[in-house]
mmCIF file of C-alpha atoms in Angstrom:
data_model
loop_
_atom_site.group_PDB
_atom_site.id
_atom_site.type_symbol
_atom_site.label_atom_id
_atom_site.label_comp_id
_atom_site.label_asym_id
_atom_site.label_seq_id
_atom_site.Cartn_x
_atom_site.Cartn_y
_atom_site.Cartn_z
ATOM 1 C CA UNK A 959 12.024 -18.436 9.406
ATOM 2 C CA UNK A 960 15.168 -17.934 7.012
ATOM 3 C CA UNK A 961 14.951 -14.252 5.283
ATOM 4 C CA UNK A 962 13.971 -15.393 2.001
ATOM 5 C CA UNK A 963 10.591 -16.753 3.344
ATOM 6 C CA UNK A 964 10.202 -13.772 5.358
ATOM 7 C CA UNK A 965 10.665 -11.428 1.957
ATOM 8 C CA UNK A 966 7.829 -13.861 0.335
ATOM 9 C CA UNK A 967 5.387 -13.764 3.431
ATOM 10 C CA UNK A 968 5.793 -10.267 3.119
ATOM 11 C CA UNK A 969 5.304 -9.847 -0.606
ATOM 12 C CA UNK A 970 1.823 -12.411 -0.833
ATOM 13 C CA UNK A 971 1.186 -9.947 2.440
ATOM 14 C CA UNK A 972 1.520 -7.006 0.145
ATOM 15 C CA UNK A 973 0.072 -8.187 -3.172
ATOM 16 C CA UNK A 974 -2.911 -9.170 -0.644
ATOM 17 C CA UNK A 975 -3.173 -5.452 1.257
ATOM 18 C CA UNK A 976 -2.759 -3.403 -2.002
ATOM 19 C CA UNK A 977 0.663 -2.128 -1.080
ATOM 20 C CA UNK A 978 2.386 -1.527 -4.522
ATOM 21 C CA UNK A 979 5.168 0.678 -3.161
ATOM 22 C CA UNK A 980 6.113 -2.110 -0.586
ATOM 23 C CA UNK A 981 5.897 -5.082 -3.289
ATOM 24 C CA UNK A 982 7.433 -3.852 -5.703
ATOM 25 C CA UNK A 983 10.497 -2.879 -3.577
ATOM 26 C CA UNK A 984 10.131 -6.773 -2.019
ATOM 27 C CA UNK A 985 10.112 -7.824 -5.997
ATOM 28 C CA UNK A 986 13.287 -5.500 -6.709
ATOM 29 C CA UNK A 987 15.064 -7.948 -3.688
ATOM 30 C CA UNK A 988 13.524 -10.998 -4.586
ATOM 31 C CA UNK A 989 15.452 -10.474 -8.155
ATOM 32 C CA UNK A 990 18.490 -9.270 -6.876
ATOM 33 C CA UNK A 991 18.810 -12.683 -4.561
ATOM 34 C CA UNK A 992 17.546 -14.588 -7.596
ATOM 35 C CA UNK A 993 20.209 -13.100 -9.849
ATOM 36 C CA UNK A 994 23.248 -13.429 -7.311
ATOM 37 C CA UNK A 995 22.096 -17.157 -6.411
ATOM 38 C CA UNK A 996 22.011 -17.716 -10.318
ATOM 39 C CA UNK A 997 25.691 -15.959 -11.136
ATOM 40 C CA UNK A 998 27.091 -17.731 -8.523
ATOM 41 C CA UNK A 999 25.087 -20.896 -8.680
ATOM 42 C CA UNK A 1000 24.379 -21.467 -5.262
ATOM 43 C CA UNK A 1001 21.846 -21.027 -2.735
ATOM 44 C CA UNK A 1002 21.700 -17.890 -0.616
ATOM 45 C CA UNK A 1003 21.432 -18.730 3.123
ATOM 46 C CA UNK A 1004 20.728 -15.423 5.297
ATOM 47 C CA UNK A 1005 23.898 -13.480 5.669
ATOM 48 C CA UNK A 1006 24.150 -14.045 1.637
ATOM 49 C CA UNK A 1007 20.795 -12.219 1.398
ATOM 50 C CA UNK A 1008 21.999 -9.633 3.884
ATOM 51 C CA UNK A 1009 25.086 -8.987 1.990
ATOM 52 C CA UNK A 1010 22.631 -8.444 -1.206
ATOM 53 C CA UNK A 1011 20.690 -6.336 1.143
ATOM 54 C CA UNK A 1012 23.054 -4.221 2.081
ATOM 55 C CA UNK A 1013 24.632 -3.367 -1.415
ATOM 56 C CA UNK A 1014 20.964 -2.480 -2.162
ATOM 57 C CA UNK A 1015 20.859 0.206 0.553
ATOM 58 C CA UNK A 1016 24.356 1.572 -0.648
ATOM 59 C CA UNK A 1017 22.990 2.095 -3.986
ATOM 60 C CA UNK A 1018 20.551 3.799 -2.987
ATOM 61 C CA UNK A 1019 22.548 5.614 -0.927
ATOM 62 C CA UNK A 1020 24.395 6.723 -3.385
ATOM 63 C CA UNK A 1021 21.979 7.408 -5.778
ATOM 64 C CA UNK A 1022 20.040 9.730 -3.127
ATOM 65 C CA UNK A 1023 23.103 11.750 -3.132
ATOM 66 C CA UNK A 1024 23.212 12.442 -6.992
ATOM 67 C CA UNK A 1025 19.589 13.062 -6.609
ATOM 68 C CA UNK A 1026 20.068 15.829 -4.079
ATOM 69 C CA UNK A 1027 22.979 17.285 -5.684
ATOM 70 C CA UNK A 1028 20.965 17.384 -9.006
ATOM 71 C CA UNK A 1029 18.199 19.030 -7.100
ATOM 72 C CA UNK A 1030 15.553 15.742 -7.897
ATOM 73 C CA UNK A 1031 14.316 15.566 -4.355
ATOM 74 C CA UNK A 1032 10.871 13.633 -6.169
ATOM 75 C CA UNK A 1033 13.196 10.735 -7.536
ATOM 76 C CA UNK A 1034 15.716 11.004 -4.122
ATOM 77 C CA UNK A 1035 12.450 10.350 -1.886
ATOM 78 C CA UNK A 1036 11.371 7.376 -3.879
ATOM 79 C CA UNK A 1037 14.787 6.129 -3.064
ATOM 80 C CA UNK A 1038 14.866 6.977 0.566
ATOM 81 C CA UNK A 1039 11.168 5.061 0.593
ATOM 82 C CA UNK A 1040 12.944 1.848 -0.803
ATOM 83 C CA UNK A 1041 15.684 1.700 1.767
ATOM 84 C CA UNK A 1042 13.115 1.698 4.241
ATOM 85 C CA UNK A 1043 11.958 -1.059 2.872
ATOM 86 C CA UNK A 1044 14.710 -2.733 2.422
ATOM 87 C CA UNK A 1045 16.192 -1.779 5.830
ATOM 88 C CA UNK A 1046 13.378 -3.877 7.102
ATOM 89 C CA UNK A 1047 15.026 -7.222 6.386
ATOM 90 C CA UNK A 1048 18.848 -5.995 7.738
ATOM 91 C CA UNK A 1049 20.045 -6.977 11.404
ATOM 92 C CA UNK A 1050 19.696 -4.144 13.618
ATOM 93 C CA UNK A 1051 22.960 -2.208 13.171
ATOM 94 C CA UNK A 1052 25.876 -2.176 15.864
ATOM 95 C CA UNK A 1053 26.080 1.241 17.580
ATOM 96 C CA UNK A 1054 29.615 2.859 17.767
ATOM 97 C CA UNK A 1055 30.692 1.257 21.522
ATOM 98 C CA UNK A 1056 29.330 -1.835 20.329
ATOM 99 C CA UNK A 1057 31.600 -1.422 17.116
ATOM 100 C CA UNK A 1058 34.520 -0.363 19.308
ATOM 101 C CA UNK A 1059 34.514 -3.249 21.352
ATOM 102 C CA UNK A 1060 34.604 -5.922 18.712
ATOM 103 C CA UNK A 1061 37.658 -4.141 17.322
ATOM 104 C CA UNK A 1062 38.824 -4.590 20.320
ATOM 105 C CA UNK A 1063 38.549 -7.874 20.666
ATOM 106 C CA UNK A 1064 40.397 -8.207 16.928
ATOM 107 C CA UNK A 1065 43.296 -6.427 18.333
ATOM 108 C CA UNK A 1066 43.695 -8.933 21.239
ATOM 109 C CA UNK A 1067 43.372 -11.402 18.770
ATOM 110 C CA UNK A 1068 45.389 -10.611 16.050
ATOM 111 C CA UNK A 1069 48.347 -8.734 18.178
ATOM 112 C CA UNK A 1070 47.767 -5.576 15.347
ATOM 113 C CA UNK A 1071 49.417 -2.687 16.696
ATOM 114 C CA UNK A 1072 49.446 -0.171 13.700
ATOM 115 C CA UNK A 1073 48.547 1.179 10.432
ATOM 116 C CA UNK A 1074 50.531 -1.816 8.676
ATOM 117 C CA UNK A 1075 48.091 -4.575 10.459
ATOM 118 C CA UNK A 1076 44.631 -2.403 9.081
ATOM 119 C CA UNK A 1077 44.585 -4.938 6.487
ATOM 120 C CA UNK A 1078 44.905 -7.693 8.286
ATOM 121 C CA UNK A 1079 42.477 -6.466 10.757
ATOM 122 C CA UNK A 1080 39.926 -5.703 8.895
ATOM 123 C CA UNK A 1081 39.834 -9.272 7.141
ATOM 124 C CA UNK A 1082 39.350 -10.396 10.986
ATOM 125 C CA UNK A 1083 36.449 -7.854 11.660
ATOM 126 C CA UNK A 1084 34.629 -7.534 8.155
ATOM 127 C CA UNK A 1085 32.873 -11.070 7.995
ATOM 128 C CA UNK A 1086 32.038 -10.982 11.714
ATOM 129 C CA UNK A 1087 30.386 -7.398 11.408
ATOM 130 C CA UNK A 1088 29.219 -7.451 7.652
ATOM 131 C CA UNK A 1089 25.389 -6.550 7.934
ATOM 132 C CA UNK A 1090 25.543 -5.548 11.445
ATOM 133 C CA UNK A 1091 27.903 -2.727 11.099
ATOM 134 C CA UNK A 1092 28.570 0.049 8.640
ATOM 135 C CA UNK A 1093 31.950 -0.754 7.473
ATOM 136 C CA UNK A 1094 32.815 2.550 6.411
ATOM 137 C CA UNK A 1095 32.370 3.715 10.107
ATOM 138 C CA UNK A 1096 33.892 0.902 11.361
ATOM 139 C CA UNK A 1097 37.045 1.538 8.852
ATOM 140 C CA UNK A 1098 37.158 4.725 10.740
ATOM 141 C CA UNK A 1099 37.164 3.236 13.751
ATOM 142 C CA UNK A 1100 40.020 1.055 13.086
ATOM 143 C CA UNK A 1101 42.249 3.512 11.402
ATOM 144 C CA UNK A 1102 41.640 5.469 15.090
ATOM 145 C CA UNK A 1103 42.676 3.153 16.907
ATOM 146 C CA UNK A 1104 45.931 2.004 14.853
ATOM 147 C CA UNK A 1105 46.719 5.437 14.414
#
């Protein structure tokens, strides 16, 4: 079942159980895939929809961290309740040896041996970890291992 089905399942699921926290969450996706499949005018297969997905979560992110600094924990815990939500639908993340290991592999691959070749190494790792991996950690990772 692609994701998009899966998101409407769940929403009829949740218009059907009475869940308005969950559906309306479900309906903040569903418009956020319809708007990027209308901008771009094409169809969003799965890691499209994950790549909306996770620019949802960073938002949110990011908007919990205003919140908190602003001392609105009421409006930062409606926005840590929407990531789980939306965290639902994401791949289960890559831990850290997991990560490690595919960088790895993008070394062998790409011969990068320092800072200079982040840039190109990156370019290998970012489509083959996007949704799977936090990029910012694995950015990390890479300037460790160049460095």
């Amino acid at each position: 079942m692609s994701l998009k089905q899966r998101l409407t399942d769940d929403m009829k699921a949740a218009m059907k159980g009475g869940d308005k926290g969950t559906l309306a969450v479900i309906r903040l996706v569903n418009a956020a895939i319809k708007q990027k499949e209308v901008d771009e005018r094409v169809e969003l297969d799965d890691a499209g929809v994950v790549a909306v997905l996770d620019k949802m979560v960073k938002q949110r992110r990011d908007s919990v961290a205003q919140y908190e600094s602003a001392g609105r924990e009421d409006l930062a815990q409606a926005e840590r309740d929407e990531i789980v939500v939306i965290e639902r639908y994401l791949p289960q993340k890559m831990g850290e040896a997991e990560i490690a290991a595919a960088i790895e592999a993008a070394v062998a691959e790409t011969g990068a041996s320092s800072a200079a070749d982040m840039g190109r190494l990156m370019g290998v790792l970012k489509p083959r970890l996007a949704g799977q991996a936090d990029m910012g950690l694995v950015s990390k990772l890479v300037k460790q291992r160049l460095g």
